[in-house]
mmCIF file of C-alpha atoms (C1' of nucleotides) in Angstrom:
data_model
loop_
_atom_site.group_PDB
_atom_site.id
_atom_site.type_symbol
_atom_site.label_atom_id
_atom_site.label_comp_id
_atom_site.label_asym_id
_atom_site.label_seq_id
_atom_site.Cartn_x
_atom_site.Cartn_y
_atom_site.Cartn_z
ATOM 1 C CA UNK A 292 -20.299 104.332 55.759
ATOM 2 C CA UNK A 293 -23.206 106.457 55.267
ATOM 3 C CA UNK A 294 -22.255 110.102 56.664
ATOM 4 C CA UNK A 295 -24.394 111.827 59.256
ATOM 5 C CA UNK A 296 -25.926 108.260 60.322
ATOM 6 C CA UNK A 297 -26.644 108.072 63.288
ATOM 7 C CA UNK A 298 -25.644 105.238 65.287
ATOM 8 C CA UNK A 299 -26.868 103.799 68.687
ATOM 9 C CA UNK A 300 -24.747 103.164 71.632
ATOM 10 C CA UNK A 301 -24.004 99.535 70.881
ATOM 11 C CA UNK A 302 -23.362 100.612 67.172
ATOM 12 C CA UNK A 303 -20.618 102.473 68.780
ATOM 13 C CA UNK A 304 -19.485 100.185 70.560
ATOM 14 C CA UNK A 305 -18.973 97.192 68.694
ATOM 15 C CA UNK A 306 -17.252 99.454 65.938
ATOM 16 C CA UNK A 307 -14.971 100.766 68.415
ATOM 17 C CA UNK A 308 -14.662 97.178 70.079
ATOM 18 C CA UNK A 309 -15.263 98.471 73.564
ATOM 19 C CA UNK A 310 -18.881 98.445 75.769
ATOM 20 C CA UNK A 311 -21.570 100.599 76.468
ATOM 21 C CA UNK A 312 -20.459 101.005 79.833
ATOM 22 C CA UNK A 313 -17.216 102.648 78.497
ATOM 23 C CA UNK A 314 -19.236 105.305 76.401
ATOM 24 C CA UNK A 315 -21.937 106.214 79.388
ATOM 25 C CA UNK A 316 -18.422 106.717 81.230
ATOM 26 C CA UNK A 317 -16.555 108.738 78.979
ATOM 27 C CA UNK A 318 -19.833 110.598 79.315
ATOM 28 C CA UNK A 319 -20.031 110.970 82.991
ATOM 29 C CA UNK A 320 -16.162 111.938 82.912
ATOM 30 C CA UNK A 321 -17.375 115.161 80.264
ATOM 31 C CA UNK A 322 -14.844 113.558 77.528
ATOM 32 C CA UNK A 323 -17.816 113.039 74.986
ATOM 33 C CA UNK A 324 -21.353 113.651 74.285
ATOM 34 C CA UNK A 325 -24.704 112.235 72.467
ATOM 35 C CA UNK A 326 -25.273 114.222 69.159
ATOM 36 C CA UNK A 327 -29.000 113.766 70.596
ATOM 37 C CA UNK A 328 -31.715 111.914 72.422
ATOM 38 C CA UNK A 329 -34.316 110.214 70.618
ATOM 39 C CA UNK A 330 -38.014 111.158 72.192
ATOM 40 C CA UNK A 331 -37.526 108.233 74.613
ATOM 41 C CA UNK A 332 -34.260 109.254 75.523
ATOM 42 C CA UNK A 333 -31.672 106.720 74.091
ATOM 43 C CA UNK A 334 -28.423 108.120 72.675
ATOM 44 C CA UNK A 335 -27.207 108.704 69.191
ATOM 45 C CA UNK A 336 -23.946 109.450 68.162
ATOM 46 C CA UNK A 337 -22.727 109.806 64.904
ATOM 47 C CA UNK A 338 -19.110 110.098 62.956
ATOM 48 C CA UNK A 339 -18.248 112.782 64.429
ATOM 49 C CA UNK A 340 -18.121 111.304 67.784
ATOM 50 C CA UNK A 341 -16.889 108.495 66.590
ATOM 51 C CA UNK A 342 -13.613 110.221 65.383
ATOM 52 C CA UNK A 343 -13.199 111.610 68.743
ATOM 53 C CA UNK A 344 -13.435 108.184 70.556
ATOM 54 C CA UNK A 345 -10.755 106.842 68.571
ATOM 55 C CA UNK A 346 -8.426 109.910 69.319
ATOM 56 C CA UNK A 347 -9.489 109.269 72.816
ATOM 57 C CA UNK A 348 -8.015 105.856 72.619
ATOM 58 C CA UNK A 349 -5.306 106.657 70.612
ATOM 59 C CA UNK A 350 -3.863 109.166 73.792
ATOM 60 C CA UNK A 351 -4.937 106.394 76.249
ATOM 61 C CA UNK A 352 -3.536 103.231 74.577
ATOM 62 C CA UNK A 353 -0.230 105.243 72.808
ATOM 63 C CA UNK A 354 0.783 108.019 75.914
ATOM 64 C CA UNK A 355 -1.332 106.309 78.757
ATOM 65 C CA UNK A 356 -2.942 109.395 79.007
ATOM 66 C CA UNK A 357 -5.420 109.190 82.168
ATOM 67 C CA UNK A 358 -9.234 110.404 81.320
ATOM 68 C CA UNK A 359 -8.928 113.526 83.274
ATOM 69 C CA UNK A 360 -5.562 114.483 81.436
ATOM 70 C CA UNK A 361 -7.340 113.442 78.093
ATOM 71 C CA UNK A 362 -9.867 115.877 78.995
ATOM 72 C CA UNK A 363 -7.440 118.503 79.516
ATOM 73 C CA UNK A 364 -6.505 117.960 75.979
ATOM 74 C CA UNK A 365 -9.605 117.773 74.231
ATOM 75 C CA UNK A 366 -10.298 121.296 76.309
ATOM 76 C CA UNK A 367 -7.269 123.144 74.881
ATOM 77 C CA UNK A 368 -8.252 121.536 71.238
ATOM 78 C CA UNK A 369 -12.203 122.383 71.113
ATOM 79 C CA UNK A 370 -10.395 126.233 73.150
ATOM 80 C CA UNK A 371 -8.586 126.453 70.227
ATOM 81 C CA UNK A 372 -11.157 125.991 67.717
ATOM 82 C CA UNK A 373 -13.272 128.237 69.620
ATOM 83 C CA UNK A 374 -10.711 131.154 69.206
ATOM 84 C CA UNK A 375 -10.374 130.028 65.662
ATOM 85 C CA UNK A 376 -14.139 130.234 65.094
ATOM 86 C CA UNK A 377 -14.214 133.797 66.809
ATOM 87 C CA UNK A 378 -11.264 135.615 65.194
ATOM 88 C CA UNK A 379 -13.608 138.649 64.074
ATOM 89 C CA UNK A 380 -15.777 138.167 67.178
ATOM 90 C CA UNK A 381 -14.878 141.952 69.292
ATOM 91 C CA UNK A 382 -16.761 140.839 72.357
ATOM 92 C CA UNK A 383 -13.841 138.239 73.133
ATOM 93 C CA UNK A 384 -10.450 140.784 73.978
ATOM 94 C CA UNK A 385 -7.193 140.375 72.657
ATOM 95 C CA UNK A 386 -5.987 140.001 76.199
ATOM 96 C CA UNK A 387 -7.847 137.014 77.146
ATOM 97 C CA UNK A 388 -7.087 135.449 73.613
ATOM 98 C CA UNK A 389 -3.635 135.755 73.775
ATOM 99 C CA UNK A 390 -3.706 134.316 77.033
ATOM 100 C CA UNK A 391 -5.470 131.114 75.749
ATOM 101 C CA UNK A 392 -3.264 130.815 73.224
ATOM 102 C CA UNK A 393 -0.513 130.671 75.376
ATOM 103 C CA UNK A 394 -1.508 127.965 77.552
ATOM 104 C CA UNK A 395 -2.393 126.143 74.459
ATOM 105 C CA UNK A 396 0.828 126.407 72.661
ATOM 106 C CA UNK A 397 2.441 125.180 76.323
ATOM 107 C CA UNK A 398 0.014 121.707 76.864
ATOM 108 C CA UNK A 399 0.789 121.262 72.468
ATOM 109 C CA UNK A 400 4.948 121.892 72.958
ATOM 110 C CA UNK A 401 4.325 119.518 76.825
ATOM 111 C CA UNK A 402 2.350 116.831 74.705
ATOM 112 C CA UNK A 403 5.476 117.001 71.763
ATOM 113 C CA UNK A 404 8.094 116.615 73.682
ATOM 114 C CA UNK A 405 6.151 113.752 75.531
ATOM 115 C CA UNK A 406 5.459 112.159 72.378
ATOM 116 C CA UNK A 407 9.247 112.616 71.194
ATOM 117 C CA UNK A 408 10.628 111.057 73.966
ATOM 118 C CA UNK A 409 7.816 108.339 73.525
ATOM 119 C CA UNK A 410 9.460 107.783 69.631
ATOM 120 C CA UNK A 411 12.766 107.673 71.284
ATOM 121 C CA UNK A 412 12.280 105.105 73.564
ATOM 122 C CA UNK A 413 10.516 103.129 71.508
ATOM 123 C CA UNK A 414 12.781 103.228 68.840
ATOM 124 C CA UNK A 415 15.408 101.956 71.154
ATOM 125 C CA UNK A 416 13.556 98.850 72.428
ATOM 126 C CA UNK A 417 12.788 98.080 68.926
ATOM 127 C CA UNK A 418 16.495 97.948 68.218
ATOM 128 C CA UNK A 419 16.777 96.154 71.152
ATOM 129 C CA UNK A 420 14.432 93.524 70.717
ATOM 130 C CA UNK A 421 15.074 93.489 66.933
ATOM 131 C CA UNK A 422 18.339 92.094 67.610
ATOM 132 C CA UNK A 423 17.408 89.565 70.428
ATOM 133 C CA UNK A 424 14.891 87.982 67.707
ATOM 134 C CA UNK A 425 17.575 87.590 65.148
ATOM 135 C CA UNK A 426 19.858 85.947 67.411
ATOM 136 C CA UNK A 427 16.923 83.904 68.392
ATOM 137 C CA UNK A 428 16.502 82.848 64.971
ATOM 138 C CA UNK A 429 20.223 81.868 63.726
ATOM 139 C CA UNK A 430 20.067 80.221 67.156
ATOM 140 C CA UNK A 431 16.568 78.217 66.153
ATOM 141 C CA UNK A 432 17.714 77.539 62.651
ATOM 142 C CA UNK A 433 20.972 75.943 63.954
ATOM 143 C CA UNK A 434 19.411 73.967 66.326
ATOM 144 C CA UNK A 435 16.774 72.851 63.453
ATOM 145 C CA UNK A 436 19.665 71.316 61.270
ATOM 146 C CA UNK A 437 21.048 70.015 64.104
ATOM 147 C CA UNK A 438 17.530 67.875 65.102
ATOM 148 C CA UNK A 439 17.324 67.177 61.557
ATOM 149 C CA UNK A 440 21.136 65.451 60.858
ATOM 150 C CA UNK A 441 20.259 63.649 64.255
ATOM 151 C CA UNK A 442 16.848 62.318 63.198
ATOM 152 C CA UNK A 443 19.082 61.190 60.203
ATOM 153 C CA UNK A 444 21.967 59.073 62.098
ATOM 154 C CA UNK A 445 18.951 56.801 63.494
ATOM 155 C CA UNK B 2 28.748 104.850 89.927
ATOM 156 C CA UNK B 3 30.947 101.678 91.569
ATOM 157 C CA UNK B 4 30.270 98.431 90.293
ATOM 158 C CA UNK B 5 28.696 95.475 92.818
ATOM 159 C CA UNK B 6 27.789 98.634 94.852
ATOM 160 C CA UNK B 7 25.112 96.867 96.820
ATOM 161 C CA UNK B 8 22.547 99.363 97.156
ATOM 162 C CA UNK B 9 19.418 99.525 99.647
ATOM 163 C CA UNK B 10 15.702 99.908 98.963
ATOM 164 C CA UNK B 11 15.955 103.484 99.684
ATOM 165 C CA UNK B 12 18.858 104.159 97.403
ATOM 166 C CA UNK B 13 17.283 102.196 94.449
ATOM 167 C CA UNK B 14 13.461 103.987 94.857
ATOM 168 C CA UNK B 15 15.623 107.445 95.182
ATOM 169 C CA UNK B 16 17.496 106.755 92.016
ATOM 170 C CA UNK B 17 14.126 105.359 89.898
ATOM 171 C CA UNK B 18 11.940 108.006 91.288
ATOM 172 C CA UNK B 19 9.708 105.533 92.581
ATOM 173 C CA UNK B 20 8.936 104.257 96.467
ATOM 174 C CA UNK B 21 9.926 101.025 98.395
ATOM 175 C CA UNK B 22 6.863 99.962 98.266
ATOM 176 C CA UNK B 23 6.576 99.473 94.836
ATOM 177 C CA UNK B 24 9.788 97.377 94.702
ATOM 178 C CA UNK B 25 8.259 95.404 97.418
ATOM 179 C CA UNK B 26 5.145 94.996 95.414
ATOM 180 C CA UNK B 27 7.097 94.142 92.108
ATOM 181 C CA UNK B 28 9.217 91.160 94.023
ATOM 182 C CA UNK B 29 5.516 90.181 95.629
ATOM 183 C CA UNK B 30 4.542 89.648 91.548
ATOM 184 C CA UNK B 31 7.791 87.984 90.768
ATOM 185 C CA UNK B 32 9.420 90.695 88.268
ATOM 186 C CA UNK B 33 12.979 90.861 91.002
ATOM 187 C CA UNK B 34 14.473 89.756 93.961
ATOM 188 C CA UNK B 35 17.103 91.740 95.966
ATOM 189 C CA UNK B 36 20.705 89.919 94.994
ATOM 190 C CA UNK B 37 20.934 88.833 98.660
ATOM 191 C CA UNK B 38 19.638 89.832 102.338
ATOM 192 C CA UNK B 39 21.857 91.206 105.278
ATOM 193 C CA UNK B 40 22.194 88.935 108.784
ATOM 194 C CA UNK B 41 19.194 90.874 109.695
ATOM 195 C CA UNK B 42 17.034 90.195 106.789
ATOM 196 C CA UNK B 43 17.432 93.705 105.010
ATOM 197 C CA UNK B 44 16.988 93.577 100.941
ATOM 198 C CA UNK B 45 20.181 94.689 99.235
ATOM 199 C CA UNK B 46 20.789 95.025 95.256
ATOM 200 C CA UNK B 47 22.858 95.642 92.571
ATOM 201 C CA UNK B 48 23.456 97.778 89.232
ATOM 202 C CA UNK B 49 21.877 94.454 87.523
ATOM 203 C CA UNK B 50 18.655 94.951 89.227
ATOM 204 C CA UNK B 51 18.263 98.446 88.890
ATOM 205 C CA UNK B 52 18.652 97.954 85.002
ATOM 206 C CA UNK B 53 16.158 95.220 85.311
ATOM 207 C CA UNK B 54 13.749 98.124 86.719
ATOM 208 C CA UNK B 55 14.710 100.705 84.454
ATOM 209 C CA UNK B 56 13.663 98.120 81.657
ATOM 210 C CA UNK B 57 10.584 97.131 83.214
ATOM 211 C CA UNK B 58 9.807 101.261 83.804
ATOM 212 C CA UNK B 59 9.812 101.359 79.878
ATOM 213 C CA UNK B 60 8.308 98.810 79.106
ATOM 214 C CA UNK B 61 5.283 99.985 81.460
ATOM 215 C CA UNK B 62 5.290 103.671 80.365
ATOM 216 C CA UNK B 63 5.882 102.978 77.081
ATOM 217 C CA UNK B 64 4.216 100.271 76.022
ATOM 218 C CA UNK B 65 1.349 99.927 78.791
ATOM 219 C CA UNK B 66 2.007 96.834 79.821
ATOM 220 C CA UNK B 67 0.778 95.359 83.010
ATOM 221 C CA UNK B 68 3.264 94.002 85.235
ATOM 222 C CA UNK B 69 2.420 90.223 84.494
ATOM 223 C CA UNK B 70 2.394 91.316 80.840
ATOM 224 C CA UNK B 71 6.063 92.482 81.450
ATOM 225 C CA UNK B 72 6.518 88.942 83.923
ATOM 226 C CA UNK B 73 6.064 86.766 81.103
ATOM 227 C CA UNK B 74 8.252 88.468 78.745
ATOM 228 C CA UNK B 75 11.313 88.778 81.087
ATOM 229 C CA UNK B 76 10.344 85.020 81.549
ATOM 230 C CA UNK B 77 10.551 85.017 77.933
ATOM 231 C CA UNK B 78 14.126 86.704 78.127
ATOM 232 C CA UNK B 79 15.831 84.715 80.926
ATOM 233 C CA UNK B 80 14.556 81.245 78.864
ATOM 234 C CA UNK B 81 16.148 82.753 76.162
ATOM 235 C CA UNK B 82 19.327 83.267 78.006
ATOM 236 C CA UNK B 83 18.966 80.153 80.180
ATOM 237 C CA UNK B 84 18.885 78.214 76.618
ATOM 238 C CA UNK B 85 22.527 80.000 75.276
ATOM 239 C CA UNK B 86 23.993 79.216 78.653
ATOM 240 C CA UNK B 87 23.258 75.472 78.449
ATOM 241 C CA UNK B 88 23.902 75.051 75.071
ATOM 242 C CA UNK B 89 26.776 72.168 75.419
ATOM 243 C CA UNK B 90 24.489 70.666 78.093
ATOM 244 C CA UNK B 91 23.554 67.260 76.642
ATOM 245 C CA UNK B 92 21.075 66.862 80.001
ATOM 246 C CA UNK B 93 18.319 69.303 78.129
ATOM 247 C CA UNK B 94 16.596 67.369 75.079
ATOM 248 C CA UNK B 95 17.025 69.292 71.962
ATOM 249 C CA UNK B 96 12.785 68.885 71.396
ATOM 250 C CA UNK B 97 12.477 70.906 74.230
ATOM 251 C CA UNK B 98 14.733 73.818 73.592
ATOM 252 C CA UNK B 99 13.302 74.056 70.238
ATOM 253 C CA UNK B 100 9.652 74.590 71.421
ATOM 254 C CA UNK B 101 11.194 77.212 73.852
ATOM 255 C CA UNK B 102 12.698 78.566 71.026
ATOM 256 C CA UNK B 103 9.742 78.737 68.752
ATOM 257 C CA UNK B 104 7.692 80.232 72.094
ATOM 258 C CA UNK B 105 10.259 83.328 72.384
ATOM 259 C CA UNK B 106 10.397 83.707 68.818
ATOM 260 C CA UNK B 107 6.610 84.018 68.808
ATOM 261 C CA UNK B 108 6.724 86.245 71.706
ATOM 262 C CA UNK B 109 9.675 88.642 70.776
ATOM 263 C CA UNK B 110 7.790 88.919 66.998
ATOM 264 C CA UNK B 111 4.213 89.824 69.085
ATOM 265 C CA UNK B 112 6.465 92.039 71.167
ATOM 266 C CA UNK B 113 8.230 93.950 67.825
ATOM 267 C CA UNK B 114 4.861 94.130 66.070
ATOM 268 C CA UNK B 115 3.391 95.576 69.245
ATOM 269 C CA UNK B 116 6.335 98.490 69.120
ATOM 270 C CA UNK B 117 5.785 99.021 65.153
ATOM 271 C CA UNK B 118 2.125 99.683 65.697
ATOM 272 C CA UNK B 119 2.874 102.036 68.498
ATOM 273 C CA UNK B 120 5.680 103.879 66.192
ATOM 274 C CA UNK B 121 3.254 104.385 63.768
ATOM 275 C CA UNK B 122 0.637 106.048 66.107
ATOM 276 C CA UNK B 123 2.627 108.045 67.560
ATOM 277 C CA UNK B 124 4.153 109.350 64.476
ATOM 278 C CA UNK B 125 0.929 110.055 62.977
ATOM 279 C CA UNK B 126 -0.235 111.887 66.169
ATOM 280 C CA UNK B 127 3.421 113.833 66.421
ATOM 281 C CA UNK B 128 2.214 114.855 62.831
ATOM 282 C CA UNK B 129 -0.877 116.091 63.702
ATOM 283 C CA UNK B 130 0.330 118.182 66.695
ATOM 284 C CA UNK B 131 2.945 119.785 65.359
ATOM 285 C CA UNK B 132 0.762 121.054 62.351
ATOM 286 C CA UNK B 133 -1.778 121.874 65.289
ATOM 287 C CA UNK B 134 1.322 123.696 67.370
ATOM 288 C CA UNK B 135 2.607 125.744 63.996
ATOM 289 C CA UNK B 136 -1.026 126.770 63.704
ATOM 290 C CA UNK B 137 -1.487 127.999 67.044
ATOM 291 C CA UNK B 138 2.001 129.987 67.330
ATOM 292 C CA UNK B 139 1.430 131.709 63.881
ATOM 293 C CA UNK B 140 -2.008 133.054 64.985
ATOM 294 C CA UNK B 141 -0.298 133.715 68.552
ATOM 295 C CA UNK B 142 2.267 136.431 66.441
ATOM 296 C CA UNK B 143 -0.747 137.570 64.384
ATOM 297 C CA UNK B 144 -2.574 138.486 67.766
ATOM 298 C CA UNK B 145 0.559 139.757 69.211
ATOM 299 C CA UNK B 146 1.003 142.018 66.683
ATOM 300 C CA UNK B 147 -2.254 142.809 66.853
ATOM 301 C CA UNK B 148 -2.262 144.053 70.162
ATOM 302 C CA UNK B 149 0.849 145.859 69.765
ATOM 303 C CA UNK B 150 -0.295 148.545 67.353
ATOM 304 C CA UNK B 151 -3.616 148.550 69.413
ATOM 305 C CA UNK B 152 -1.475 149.805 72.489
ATOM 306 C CA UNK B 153 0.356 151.620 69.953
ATOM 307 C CA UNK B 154 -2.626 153.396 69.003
ATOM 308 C CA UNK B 155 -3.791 154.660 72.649
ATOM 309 C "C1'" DA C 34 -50.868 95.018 70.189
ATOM 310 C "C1'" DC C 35 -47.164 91.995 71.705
ATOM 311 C "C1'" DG C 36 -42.997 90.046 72.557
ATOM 312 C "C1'" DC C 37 -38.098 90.577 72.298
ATOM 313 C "C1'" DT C 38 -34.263 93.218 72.181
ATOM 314 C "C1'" DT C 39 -31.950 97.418 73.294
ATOM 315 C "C1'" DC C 40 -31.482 101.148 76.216
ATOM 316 C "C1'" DC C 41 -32.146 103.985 80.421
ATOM 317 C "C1'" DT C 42 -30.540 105.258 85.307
ATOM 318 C "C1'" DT C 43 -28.774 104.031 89.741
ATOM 319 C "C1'" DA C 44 -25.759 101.780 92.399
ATOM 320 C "C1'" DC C 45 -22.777 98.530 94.117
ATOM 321 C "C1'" DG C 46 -18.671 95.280 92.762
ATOM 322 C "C1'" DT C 47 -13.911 94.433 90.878
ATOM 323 C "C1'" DT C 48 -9.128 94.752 89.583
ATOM 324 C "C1'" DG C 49 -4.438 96.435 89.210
ATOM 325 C "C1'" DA C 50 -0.998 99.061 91.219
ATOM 326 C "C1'" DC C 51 0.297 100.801 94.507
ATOM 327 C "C1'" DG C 52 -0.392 104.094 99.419
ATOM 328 C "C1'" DT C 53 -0.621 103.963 104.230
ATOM 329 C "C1'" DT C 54 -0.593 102.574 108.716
ATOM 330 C "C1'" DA C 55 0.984 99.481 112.722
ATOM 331 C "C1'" DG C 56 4.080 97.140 115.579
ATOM 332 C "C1'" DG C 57 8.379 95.324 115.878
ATOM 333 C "C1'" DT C 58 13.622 94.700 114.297
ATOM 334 C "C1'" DT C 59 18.093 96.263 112.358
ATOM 335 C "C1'" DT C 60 21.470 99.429 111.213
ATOM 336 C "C1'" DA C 61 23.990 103.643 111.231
ATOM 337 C "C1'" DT C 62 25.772 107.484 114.085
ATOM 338 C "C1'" DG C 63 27.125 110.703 117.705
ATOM 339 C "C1'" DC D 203 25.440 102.116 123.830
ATOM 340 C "C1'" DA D 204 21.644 104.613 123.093
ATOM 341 C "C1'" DT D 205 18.687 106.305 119.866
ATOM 342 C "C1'" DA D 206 17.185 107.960 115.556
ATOM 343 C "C1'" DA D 207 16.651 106.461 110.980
ATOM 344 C "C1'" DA D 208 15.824 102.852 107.859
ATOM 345 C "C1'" DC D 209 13.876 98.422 107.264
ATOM 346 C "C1'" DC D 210 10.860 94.319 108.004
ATOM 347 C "C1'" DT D 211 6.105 91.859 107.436
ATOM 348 C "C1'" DA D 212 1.218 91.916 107.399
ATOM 349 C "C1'" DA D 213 -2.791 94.030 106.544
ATOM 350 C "C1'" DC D 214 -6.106 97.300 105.303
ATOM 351 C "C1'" DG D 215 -7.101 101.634 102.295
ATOM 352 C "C1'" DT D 216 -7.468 104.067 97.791
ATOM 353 C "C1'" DC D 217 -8.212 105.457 93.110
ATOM 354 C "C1'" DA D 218 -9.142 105.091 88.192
ATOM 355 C "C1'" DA D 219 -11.575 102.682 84.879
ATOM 356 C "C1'" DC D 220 -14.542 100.200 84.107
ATOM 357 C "C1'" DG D 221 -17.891 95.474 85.106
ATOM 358 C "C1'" DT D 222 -22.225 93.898 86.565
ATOM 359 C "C1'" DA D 223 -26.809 93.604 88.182
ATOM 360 C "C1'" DA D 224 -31.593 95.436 88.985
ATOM 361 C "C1'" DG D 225 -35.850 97.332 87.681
ATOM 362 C "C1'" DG D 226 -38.129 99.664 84.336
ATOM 363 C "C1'" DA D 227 -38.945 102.202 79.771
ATOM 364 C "C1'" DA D 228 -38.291 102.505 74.490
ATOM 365 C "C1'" DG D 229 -37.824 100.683 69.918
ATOM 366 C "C1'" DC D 230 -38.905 97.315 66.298
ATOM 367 C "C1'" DG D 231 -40.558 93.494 63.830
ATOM 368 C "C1'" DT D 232 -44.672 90.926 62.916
#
DNA sequence: ACGCTTCCTTACGTTGACGTTAGGTTTATG
DNA sequence: CATAAACCTAACGTCAACGTAAGGAAGCGT
């Protein structure tokens, strides 16, 4: 994969295995943007964005994560970067700062403990289901000999 | 909690932290049925149904199922159990249990693949939050520090 | 230059999972 | 036994997350 290519809208798409639609969406909703416009105005995106898409649908398919909360996310992660970027930046006070860092370290410790109790769930229906297959399968291999030594006594 | 403690619609929803309607709407799709009706047609159930919900609640929030996602496995699950109960019953051919068999195994493996993949993701994203988290809170005591000896200083 | 594909914007349609009335019945309680 | 609270069925409303269609412009291969 070539880096800085950039790719159309169905390039996206088909790479990410989801439509057009879904991108010009995500748009509308403010959760991505083009890198640019050609002269005609189509889209272009490149890896970049492409990353981001697949976080996107990483919180939506893993937490169930609703756009607008995904947004809220992606906010406190570009805010976050932003402070980074403007440590030595005086115009921006301390105050204000600190207070952004604050709500971010809240929505990163609220999406943790989500995701722990995620894991623990998870971990428990895999136990549980775990066992239901092996039973299923002593159960199928029994019942295999047992069609077997009948297709025999014929 | 007493066992057989027939509970009403209200009483369930309270307990689940979900609404009457819903377990209306969930009985309309086929996932329960109240364990029997009063003289006047009220919907009663039992402990049994409400950990039928609880189950279907995590497999909804956790996995993202839809609810006729979650209809054919617990279809899946009662076969499964409706196949151990009748096991000495010479009345079901042993051809057919076998494909049910091989249909649940298939289903329960889709099922524990399905929870794997999830595992994964999430681990890789708890991962990549937490480092995000331990980066925020040690700039958030740099700062605080910070602004400390700039009070300090007035 | 021309045809074909891709893309644009705008706007209405759809689907799942409920929410919300409405009008009448049943059940619990003082 | 009356009456308020809970429940019933039936039906329409809602919201997010897209799907789909229309009419026109842009890109691109020859």
């Amino acid at each position: 994969m070539i880096p800085n290519e950039e790719l159309t809208v169905e390039a996206v798409a088909q790479h990410l295995g989801i439509t057009a639609r879904t991108l010009h969406y995500y748009e509308e909703m403010g959760l991505i943007e083009p890198t640019c416009r050609t002269a005609g105005g189509h889209r272009l995106y490149d890896e970049k964005v492409v990353r981001k898409l697949e976080h996107i649908m990483r919180l939506k398919e893993n937490l169930g994560y609703s756009l607008s909360e995904i947004r809220h996310l992606l906010d406190v992660e570009t805010s976050l970067d932003g402070i980074r970027a403007s440590l030595n930046n005086r115009d921006v006070s301390v105050d204000v700062r600190l207070r952004q860092l604050e709500d971010a370290k809240r929505s990163l410790q609220g999406l943790l403990s989500q995701i722990d109790g995620k894991l623990e769930n998870l971990k428990s229906m895999q136990q549980r289901y775990q066992e239901r297959l092996n039973r299923t399968e002593t159960l199928l291999e029994r019942l295999e000999s047992q069609a077997v030594t009948t297709n025999e006594g014929k």
